[in-house]
């Protein structure tokens, strides 16, 4: 196959597609360079998926991805708030979709799930969607953003 992977995809499909496209030397053990920070109570700080990506992309590209995510996340949160305040469900939906995708790429599954839920509710025109849901998402996101910045500085 040509390496095209349709959304949604799971990690097994992604791994298989990448395995066909990348030379074997791209798959290296990264545990020592990028320690697993899994916490039983905080799944969004499990950076193992990010570790896998960085082992394939290299630390410089990985750093750029983390920086881009950390820069755009607050902008997207504000866009969610503005869209809800204006009852602009298309803006809310597209912003939540972008946030879900960006966080999913980094392996931030809880944040991605929350953003997908906001996206789905916006697509339904759910007028009960409120900024309190964005505030909960923001709380998680700010914690994870801090962890990502700390992690990328090491």
CSV table of N, CA and C in Angstrom, one decimal:
chain,number,residue,atom,x,y,z
A,1,UNK,N,0.8,-1.2,0.0
A,1,UNK,CA,0.0,0.0,0.0
A,1,UNK,C,0.9,1.3,0.0
A,2,UNK,N,0.2,2.4,-0.2
A,2,UNK,CA,0.9,3.6,-0.4
A,2,UNK,C,1.1,4.4,0.9
A,3,UNK,N,0.7,3.9,2.0
A,3,UNK,CA,1.0,4.6,3.3
A,3,UNK,C,-0.1,5.6,3.7
A,4,UNK,N,-1.2,5.6,2.9
A,4,UNK,CA,-2.3,6.5,3.3
A,4,UNK,C,-3.1,5.8,4.3
A,5,UNK,N,-3.5,6.5,5.4
A,5,UNK,CA,-4.2,5.9,6.5
A,5,UNK,C,-5.4,6.8,6.7
A,6,UNK,N,-6.6,6.3,6.6
A,6,UNK,CA,-7.9,7.1,6.7
A,6,UNK,C,-8.2,7.2,8.2
A,7,UNK,N,-8.8,8.4,8.6
A,7,UNK,CA,-9.2,8.6,10.0
A,7,UNK,C,-10.6,8.0,10.1
A,8,UNK,N,-11.0,7.5,11.3
A,8,UNK,CA,-10.1,7.3,12.4
A,8,UNK,C,-9.3,6.0,12.3
A,9,UNK,N,-8.1,6.0,12.9
A,9,UNK,CA,-7.2,4.9,12.8
A,9,UNK,C,-6.8,4.5,14.2
A,10,UNK,N,-6.3,3.3,14.4
A,10,UNK,CA,-5.8,2.9,15.7
A,10,UNK,C,-4.3,2.8,15.6
A,11,UNK,N,-3.7,2.6,16.8
A,11,UNK,CA,-2.2,2.6,16.8
A,11,UNK,C,-1.7,1.4,16.1
A,12,UNK,N,-2.4,0.3,16.1
A,12,UNK,CA,-1.9,-0.9,15.4
A,12,UNK,C,-1.9,-0.7,13.9
A,13,UNK,N,-2.9,0.0,13.3
A,13,UNK,CA,-2.9,0.3,11.9
A,13,UNK,C,-1.8,1.3,11.6
A,14,UNK,N,-1.6,2.3,12.4
A,14,UNK,CA,-0.6,3.3,12.2
A,14,UNK,C,0.8,2.6,12.2
A,15,UNK,N,1.0,1.8,13.2
A,15,UNK,CA,2.3,1.1,13.3
A,15,UNK,C,2.6,0.2,12.1
A,16,UNK,N,1.5,-0.5,11.6
A,16,UNK,CA,1.7,-1.3,10.4
A,16,UNK,C,2.0,-0.5,9.2
A,17,UNK,N,1.3,0.7,9.0
A,17,UNK,CA,1.5,1.5,7.9
A,17,UNK,C,2.9,2.1,7.9
A,18,UNK,N,3.4,2.5,9.1
A,18,UNK,CA,4.7,3.1,9.2
A,18,UNK,C,5.8,2.0,9.0
A,19,UNK,N,5.5,0.8,9.5
A,19,UNK,CA,6.4,-0.3,9.4
A,19,UNK,C,6.8,-0.6,7.9
A,20,UNK,N,5.8,-0.4,7.0
A,20,UNK,CA,6.0,-0.7,5.6
A,20,UNK,C,6.7,0.5,4.9
A,21,UNK,N,6.6,1.7,5.5
A,21,UNK,CA,7.2,2.8,4.8
A,21,UNK,C,8.6,3.2,5.4
A,22,UNK,N,8.9,3.0,6.6
A,22,UNK,CA,10.1,3.4,7.2
A,22,UNK,C,11.1,2.2,7.3
A,23,UNK,N,12.4,2.6,7.1
A,23,UNK,CA,13.4,1.5,7.3
A,23,UNK,C,13.4,1.0,8.7
A,24,UNK,N,13.9,-0.2,8.9
A,24,UNK,CA,13.9,-0.9,10.2
A,24,UNK,C,14.7,-0.1,11.2
A,25,UNK,N,15.7,0.6,10.7
A,25,UNK,CA,16.6,1.4,11.6
A,25,UNK,C,15.9,2.5,12.3
A,26,UNK,N,14.7,2.9,11.8
A,26,UNK,CA,14.0,4.0,12.5
A,26,UNK,C,13.3,3.6,13.8
A,27,UNK,N,13.2,2.3,14.0
A,27,UNK,CA,12.5,1.8,15.1
A,27,UNK,C,13.6,1.4,16.2
A,28,UNK,N,13.8,2.3,17.1
A,28,UNK,CA,14.8,2.1,18.1
A,28,UNK,C,14.2,2.1,19.5
A,29,UNK,N,14.9,1.5,20.4
A,29,UNK,CA,14.4,1.6,21.8
A,29,UNK,C,14.7,2.9,22.4
A,30,UNK,N,13.7,3.6,23.0
A,30,UNK,CA,13.8,5.0,23.4
A,30,UNK,C,13.6,5.1,24.9
A,31,UNK,N,13.4,4.0,25.6
A,31,UNK,CA,13.1,4.1,27.0
A,31,UNK,C,14.1,4.9,27.8
A,32,UNK,N,15.4,4.7,27.6
A,32,UNK,CA,16.4,5.5,28.3
A,32,UNK,C,16.4,6.9,28.0
A,33,UNK,N,16.2,7.3,26.7
A,33,UNK,CA,16.2,8.7,26.3
A,33,UNK,C,14.9,9.4,26.7
A,34,UNK,N,13.8,8.7,26.6
A,34,UNK,CA,12.5,9.3,26.9
A,34,UNK,C,11.8,8.4,27.9
A,35,UNK,N,12.0,8.6,29.2
A,35,UNK,CA,11.4,7.7,30.1
A,35,UNK,C,9.8,7.8,30.1
A,36,UNK,N,9.2,6.7,30.3
A,36,UNK,CA,7.8,6.6,30.4
A,36,UNK,C,7.3,7.2,31.7
A,37,UNK,N,6.4,8.2,31.6
A,37,UNK,CA,5.9,8.9,32.8
A,37,UNK,C,4.5,8.5,33.2
A,38,UNK,N,4.1,7.3,32.9
A,38,UNK,CA,2.8,6.9,33.2
A,38,UNK,C,2.4,7.0,34.6
A,39,UNK,N,1.3,7.5,34.9
A,39,UNK,CA,0.7,7.6,36.2
A,39,UNK,C,-0.6,7.0,36.2
A,40,UNK,N,-0.9,6.1,37.2
A,40,UNK,CA,-2.2,5.4,37.2
A,40,UNK,C,-3.4,6.4,37.2
A,41,UNK,N,-3.2,7.5,37.8
A,41,UNK,CA,-4.3,8.4,37.9
A,41,UNK,C,-4.3,9.6,36.9
A,42,UNK,N,-3.3,9.6,36.1
A,42,UNK,CA,-3.3,10.7,35.1
A,42,UNK,C,-2.8,10.2,33.7
A,43,UNK,N,-3.8,9.7,33.0
A,43,UNK,CA,-3.5,9.0,31.7
A,43,UNK,C,-3.0,10.0,30.7
A,44,UNK,N,-3.3,11.3,30.8
A,44,UNK,CA,-2.8,12.3,29.8
A,44,UNK,C,-1.4,12.7,30.0
A,45,UNK,N,-0.8,12.2,31.1
A,45,UNK,CA,0.7,12.5,31.2
A,45,UNK,C,1.5,11.3,30.8
A,46,UNK,N,0.8,10.2,30.3
A,46,UNK,CA,1.5,9.1,29.7
A,46,UNK,C,2.1,9.5,28.4
A,47,UNK,N,3.4,9.7,28.4
A,47,UNK,CA,4.0,10.2,27.2
A,47,UNK,C,4.6,9.1,26.3
A,48,UNK,N,4.2,7.9,26.5
A,48,UNK,CA,4.7,6.8,25.7
A,48,UNK,C,4.5,6.9,24.2
A,49,UNK,N,3.3,7.3,23.8
A,49,UNK,CA,3.0,7.5,22.4
A,49,UNK,C,3.9,8.6,21.8
A,50,UNK,N,4.1,9.7,22.6
A,50,UNK,CA,5.0,10.7,22.1
A,50,UNK,C,6.4,10.2,22.0
A,51,UNK,N,6.8,9.4,22.9
A,51,UNK,CA,8.1,8.7,22.9
A,51,UNK,C,8.3,8.0,21.6
A,52,UNK,N,7.3,7.2,21.2
A,52,UNK,CA,7.3,6.4,20.0
A,52,UNK,C,7.5,7.3,18.8
A,53,UNK,N,6.7,8.4,18.7
A,53,UNK,CA,6.8,9.3,17.6
A,53,UNK,C,8.2,10.0,17.5
A,54,UNK,N,8.7,10.4,18.6
A,54,UNK,CA,10.0,11.0,18.6
A,54,UNK,C,11.1,10.0,18.2
A,55,UNK,N,11.0,8.8,18.6
A,55,UNK,CA,12.0,7.8,18.2
A,55,UNK,C,12.0,7.7,16.7
A,56,UNK,N,10.8,7.9,16.0
A,56,UNK,CA,10.8,7.8,14.6
A,56,UNK,C,11.1,9.1,13.9
A,57,UNK,N,10.7,10.3,14.5
A,57,UNK,CA,10.9,11.6,13.9
A,57,UNK,C,12.2,12.2,14.2
A,58,UNK,N,12.7,11.9,15.4
A,58,UNK,CA,13.9,12.5,15.9
A,58,UNK,C,13.6,13.6,16.9
A,59,UNK,N,14.5,13.9,17.8
A,59,UNK,CA,14.2,14.8,18.8
A,59,UNK,C,13.9,16.3,18.4
A,60,UNK,N,14.6,16.7,17.3
A,60,UNK,CA,14.3,18.1,16.9
A,60,UNK,C,12.9,18.3,16.3
A,61,UNK,N,12.4,17.4,15.5
A,61,UNK,CA,11.1,17.4,15.0
A,61,UNK,C,10.1,17.2,16.1
A,62,UNK,N,10.4,16.3,17.0
A,62,UNK,CA,9.5,16.1,18.2
A,62,UNK,C,9.4,17.4,19.0
A,63,UNK,N,10.5,18.1,19.2
A,63,UNK,CA,10.5,19.3,20.0
A,63,UNK,C,9.6,20.4,19.3
A,64,UNK,N,9.7,20.4,18.0
A,64,UNK,CA,8.9,21.4,17.2
A,64,UNK,C,7.4,21.1,17.4
A,65,UNK,N,7.0,19.8,17.3
A,65,UNK,CA,5.6,19.4,17.5
A,65,UNK,C,5.1,19.8,18.9
A,66,UNK,N,5.9,19.5,19.9
A,66,UNK,CA,5.5,19.9,21.3
A,66,UNK,C,5.3,21.4,21.4
A,67,UNK,N,6.3,22.1,20.9
A,67,UNK,CA,6.2,23.6,20.9
A,67,UNK,C,5.0,24.1,20.2
A,68,UNK,N,4.7,23.5,19.0
A,68,UNK,CA,3.5,24.0,18.3
A,68,UNK,C,2.2,23.7,19.0
A,69,UNK,N,2.2,22.5,19.6
A,69,UNK,CA,1.0,22.2,20.4
A,69,UNK,C,0.8,23.1,21.6
A,70,UNK,N,1.9,23.4,22.3
A,70,UNK,CA,1.9,24.2,23.5
A,70,UNK,C,1.5,25.7,23.1
A,71,UNK,N,1.9,26.1,21.9
A,71,UNK,CA,1.6,27.5,21.5
A,71,UNK,C,0.1,27.6,21.0
A,72,UNK,N,-0.4,26.6,20.4
A,72,UNK,CA,-1.7,26.7,19.8
A,72,UNK,C,-2.8,26.3,20.7
A,73,UNK,N,-2.5,25.5,21.7
A,73,UNK,CA,-3.6,25.0,22.7
A,73,UNK,C,-4.3,26.2,23.3
A,74,UNK,N,-3.7,27.2,23.9
A,74,UNK,CA,-4.4,28.3,24.5
A,74,UNK,C,-5.2,29.1,23.5
A,75,UNK,N,-4.7,29.2,22.3
A,75,UNK,CA,-5.5,29.9,21.2
A,75,UNK,C,-6.7,29.2,20.9
A,76,UNK,N,-6.6,27.9,20.8
A,76,UNK,CA,-7.8,27.0,20.5
A,76,UNK,C,-8.8,27.0,21.6
A,77,UNK,N,-8.3,27.1,22.9
A,77,UNK,CA,-9.3,27.1,24.0
A,77,UNK,C,-10.1,28.4,23.9
A,78,UNK,N,-9.4,29.6,23.6
A,78,UNK,CA,-10.1,30.8,23.5
A,78,UNK,C,-11.1,30.8,22.4
A,79,UNK,N,-10.7,30.2,21.3
A,79,UNK,CA,-11.6,30.0,20.2
A,79,UNK,C,-12.9,29.2,20.5
A,80,UNK,N,-12.7,28.2,21.3
A,80,UNK,CA,-13.8,27.4,21.8
A,80,UNK,C,-14.7,28.3,22.7
A,81,UNK,N,-14.1,29.1,23.6
A,81,UNK,CA,-14.9,30.0,24.4
A,81,UNK,C,-15.7,31.0,23.6
A,82,UNK,N,-15.0,31.6,22.6
A,82,UNK,CA,-15.6,32.6,21.8
A,82,UNK,C,-16.8,32.0,21.0
A,83,UNK,N,-16.5,30.8,20.4
A,83,UNK,CA,-17.6,30.2,19.6
A,83,UNK,C,-18.8,29.9,20.4
A,84,UNK,N,-18.6,29.4,21.7
A,84,UNK,CA,-19.7,29.1,22.6
A,84,UNK,C,-20.5,30.4,22.9
A,85,UNK,N,-19.7,31.4,23.2
A,85,UNK,CA,-20.4,32.7,23.6
A,85,UNK,C,-21.2,33.3,22.4
A,86,UNK,N,-20.7,33.1,21.2
A,86,UNK,CA,-21.4,33.6,20.0
A,86,UNK,C,-22.4,32.6,19.4
A,87,UNK,N,-22.5,31.4,20.1
A,87,UNK,CA,-23.3,30.3,19.6
A,87,UNK,C,-22.9,30.0,18.1
A,88,UNK,N,-21.6,30.1,17.8
A,88,UNK,CA,-21.1,29.7,16.5
A,88,UNK,C,-20.6,28.3,16.6
A,89,UNK,N,-21.6,27.3,16.3
A,89,UNK,CA,-21.3,25.9,16.5
A,89,UNK,C,-20.3,25.4,15.5
A,90,UNK,N,-20.3,26.0,14.3
A,90,UNK,CA,-19.3,25.6,13.3
A,90,UNK,C,-17.9,25.9,13.8
A,91,UNK,N,-17.7,27.1,14.4
A,91,UNK,CA,-16.4,27.4,15.0
A,91,UNK,C,-16.0,26.5,16.1
A,92,UNK,N,-17.0,26.2,17.0
A,92,UNK,CA,-16.7,25.3,18.1
A,92,UNK,C,-16.3,23.9,17.6
A,93,UNK,N,-17.1,23.4,16.6
A,93,UNK,CA,-16.8,22.1,16.1
A,93,UNK,C,-15.4,22.0,15.4
A,94,UNK,N,-15.1,23.0,14.6
A,94,UNK,CA,-13.8,22.9,13.9
A,94,UNK,C,-12.6,23.1,14.8
A,95,UNK,N,-12.8,23.9,15.8
A,95,UNK,CA,-11.7,24.2,16.8
A,95,UNK,C,-11.6,22.9,17.7
A,96,UNK,N,-12.7,22.3,18.1
A,96,UNK,CA,-12.6,21.1,18.9
A,96,UNK,C,-12.0,20.0,18.1
A,97,UNK,N,-12.3,19.9,16.9
A,97,UNK,CA,-11.8,18.9,16.0
A,97,UNK,C,-10.3,19.0,15.9
A,98,UNK,N,-9.8,20.2,15.7
A,98,UNK,CA,-8.3,20.5,15.6
A,98,UNK,C,-7.6,20.1,16.9
A,99,UNK,N,-8.3,20.5,18.0
A,99,UNK,CA,-7.7,20.2,19.3
A,99,UNK,C,-7.7,18.7,19.6
A,100,UNK,N,-8.7,18.0,19.2
A,100,UNK,CA,-8.8,16.5,19.4
A,100,UNK,C,-7.7,15.9,18.6
A,101,UNK,N,-7.5,16.3,17.3
A,101,UNK,CA,-6.5,15.7,16.5
A,101,UNK,C,-5.1,16.0,17.0
A,102,UNK,N,-4.8,17.2,17.4
A,102,UNK,CA,-3.5,17.6,17.9
A,102,UNK,C,-3.1,16.8,19.2
A,103,UNK,N,-4.1,16.7,20.1
A,103,UNK,CA,-3.8,16.1,21.3
A,103,UNK,C,-3.7,14.5,21.1
A,104,UNK,N,-4.5,14.0,20.2
A,104,UNK,CA,-4.5,12.6,19.9
A,104,UNK,C,-3.1,12.2,19.3
A,105,UNK,N,-2.5,13.0,18.5
A,105,UNK,CA,-1.2,12.7,17.9
A,105,UNK,C,-0.2,12.6,19.0
A,106,UNK,N,-0.3,13.4,20.0
A,106,UNK,CA,0.6,13.4,21.2
A,106,UNK,C,0.3,12.3,22.2
A,107,UNK,N,-0.8,11.6,21.9
A,107,UNK,CA,-1.2,10.5,22.9
A,107,UNK,C,-1.9,11.0,24.1
A,108,UNK,N,-2.5,12.2,24.0
A,108,UNK,CA,-3.2,12.8,25.1
A,108,UNK,C,-4.7,12.4,25.0
A,109,UNK,N,-4.9,11.1,25.3
A,109,UNK,CA,-6.2,10.5,24.9
A,109,UNK,C,-7.4,11.1,25.6
A,110,UNK,N,-7.3,11.5,26.9
A,110,UNK,CA,-8.4,12.0,27.6
A,110,UNK,C,-8.8,13.4,27.1
A,111,UNK,N,-7.8,14.2,26.8
A,111,UNK,CA,-8.0,15.5,26.2
A,111,UNK,C,-8.7,15.4,24.8
A,112,UNK,N,-8.1,14.4,24.1
A,112,UNK,CA,-8.7,14.2,22.7
A,112,UNK,C,-10.2,13.8,22.8
A,113,UNK,N,-10.5,12.9,23.8
A,113,UNK,CA,-11.8,12.4,23.9
A,113,UNK,C,-12.8,13.6,24.3
A,114,UNK,N,-12.3,14.4,25.3
A,114,UNK,CA,-13.1,15.5,25.7
A,114,UNK,C,-13.4,16.5,24.5
A,115,UNK,N,-12.3,16.8,23.7
A,115,UNK,CA,-12.5,17.6,22.6
A,115,UNK,C,-13.5,17.0,21.6
A,116,UNK,N,-13.4,15.7,21.3
A,116,UNK,CA,-14.3,15.1,20.4
A,116,UNK,C,-15.7,15.2,20.9
A,117,UNK,N,-15.9,15.1,22.2
A,117,UNK,CA,-17.2,15.2,22.8
A,117,UNK,C,-17.8,16.6,22.6
A,118,UNK,N,-17.0,17.6,22.8
A,118,UNK,CA,-17.4,19.0,22.5
A,118,UNK,C,-17.7,19.2,21.0
A,119,UNK,N,-16.9,18.6,20.2
A,119,UNK,CA,-17.1,18.7,18.7
A,119,UNK,C,-18.5,18.0,18.4
A,120,UNK,N,-18.7,16.9,18.9
A,120,UNK,CA,-20.0,16.2,18.6
A,120,UNK,C,-21.2,17.0,19.0
A,121,UNK,N,-21.1,17.5,20.2
A,121,UNK,CA,-22.2,18.3,20.7
A,121,UNK,C,-22.4,19.6,19.9
A,122,UNK,N,-21.3,20.2,19.5
A,122,UNK,CA,-21.4,21.4,18.6
A,122,UNK,C,-22.1,21.1,17.3
A,123,UNK,N,-21.7,19.9,16.7
A,123,UNK,CA,-22.3,19.5,15.5
A,123,UNK,C,-23.8,19.2,15.6
A,124,UNK,N,-24.2,18.9,16.8
A,124,UNK,CA,-25.7,18.7,17.0
A,124,UNK,C,-26.4,20.0,17.4
A,125,UNK,N,-25.6,21.1,17.5
A,125,UNK,CA,-26.2,22.4,17.8
A,125,UNK,C,-26.7,22.4,19.3
A,126,UNK,N,-26.0,21.7,20.1
A,126,UNK,CA,-26.4,21.6,21.6
A,126,UNK,C,-26.2,22.9,22.3
A,127,UNK,N,-27.3,23.6,22.5
A,127,UNK,CA,-27.2,24.9,23.1
A,127,UNK,C,-26.9,24.8,24.6
A,128,UNK,N,-26.9,23.6,25.2
A,128,UNK,CA,-26.5,23.5,26.6
A,128,UNK,C,-25.0,23.3,26.7
A,129,UNK,N,-24.3,23.2,25.6
A,129,UNK,CA,-22.8,23.2,25.7
A,129,UNK,C,-22.4,24.5,26.3
A,130,UNK,N,-21.6,24.4,27.3
A,130,UNK,CA,-21.2,25.6,28.1
A,130,UNK,C,-19.7,25.7,28.2
A,131,UNK,N,-19.3,26.9,28.7
A,131,UNK,CA,-17.9,27.2,28.9
A,131,UNK,C,-17.4,26.4,30.1
A,132,UNK,N,-18.3,25.8,30.9
A,132,UNK,CA,-17.8,25.0,32.0
A,132,UNK,C,-17.1,23.7,31.5
A,133,UNK,N,-17.6,23.2,30.4
A,133,UNK,CA,-16.9,22.0,29.8
A,133,UNK,C,-15.6,22.4,29.2
A,134,UNK,N,-15.5,23.6,28.6
A,134,UNK,CA,-14.2,24.1,28.1
A,134,UNK,C,-13.3,24.3,29.3
A,135,UNK,N,-13.8,24.8,30.4
A,135,UNK,CA,-13.0,25.1,31.6
A,135,UNK,C,-12.4,23.8,32.1
A,136,UNK,N,-13.2,22.7,32.1
A,136,UNK,CA,-12.6,21.4,32.5
A,136,UNK,C,-11.5,20.9,31.6
A,137,UNK,N,-11.8,21.1,30.3
A,137,UNK,CA,-10.8,20.7,29.3
A,137,UNK,C,-9.5,21.6,29.5
A,138,UNK,N,-9.7,22.8,29.7
A,138,UNK,CA,-8.6,23.7,29.9
A,138,UNK,C,-7.8,23.4,31.1
A,139,UNK,N,-8.4,23.0,32.2
A,139,UNK,CA,-7.7,22.6,33.4
A,139,UNK,C,-6.8,21.4,33.1
A,140,UNK,N,-7.3,20.4,32.4
A,140,UNK,CA,-6.5,19.2,32.0
A,140,UNK,C,-5.4,19.6,31.1
A,141,UNK,N,-5.7,20.4,30.1
A,141,UNK,CA,-4.8,20.8,29.1
A,141,UNK,C,-3.6,21.6,29.7
A,142,UNK,N,-3.9,22.5,30.6
A,142,UNK,CA,-2.8,23.4,31.2
A,142,UNK,C,-1.9,22.5,32.0
A,143,UNK,N,-2.4,21.5,32.7
A,143,UNK,CA,-1.6,20.6,33.4
A,143,UNK,C,-0.7,19.8,32.5
A,144,UNK,N,-1.2,19.3,31.4
A,144,UNK,CA,-0.5,18.5,30.5
A,144,UNK,C,0.5,19.4,29.7
A,145,UNK,N,0.1,20.6,29.4
A,145,UNK,CA,1.0,21.5,28.7
A,145,UNK,C,2.2,21.8,29.5
A,146,UNK,N,2.0,22.0,30.8
A,146,UNK,CA,3.2,22.2,31.7
A,146,UNK,C,4.1,21.0,31.7
A,147,UNK,N,3.5,19.8,31.8
A,147,UNK,CA,4.3,18.5,31.8
A,147,UNK,C,5.0,18.4,30.5
A,148,UNK,N,4.4,18.7,29.4
A,148,UNK,CA,5.1,18.6,28.1
A,148,UNK,C,6.3,19.6,28.0
A,149,UNK,N,6.1,20.8,28.5
A,149,UNK,CA,7.2,21.7,28.4
A,149,UNK,C,8.3,21.3,29.3
A,150,UNK,N,8.0,20.8,30.5
A,150,UNK,CA,9.0,20.3,31.4
A,150,UNK,C,9.8,19.1,30.8
A,151,UNK,N,9.0,18.2,30.2
A,151,UNK,CA,9.5,17.0,29.6
A,151,UNK,C,10.4,17.3,28.4
A,152,UNK,N,10.0,18.3,27.6
A,152,UNK,CA,10.8,18.7,26.4
A,152,UNK,C,12.1,19.4,26.7
A,153,UNK,N,12.1,20.0,27.9
A,153,UNK,CA,13.3,20.7,28.3
A,153,UNK,C,14.4,19.7,28.8
A,154,UNK,N,14.1,18.5,29.0
A,154,UNK,CA,15.1,17.5,29.5
A,154,UNK,C,15.9,16.9,28.4
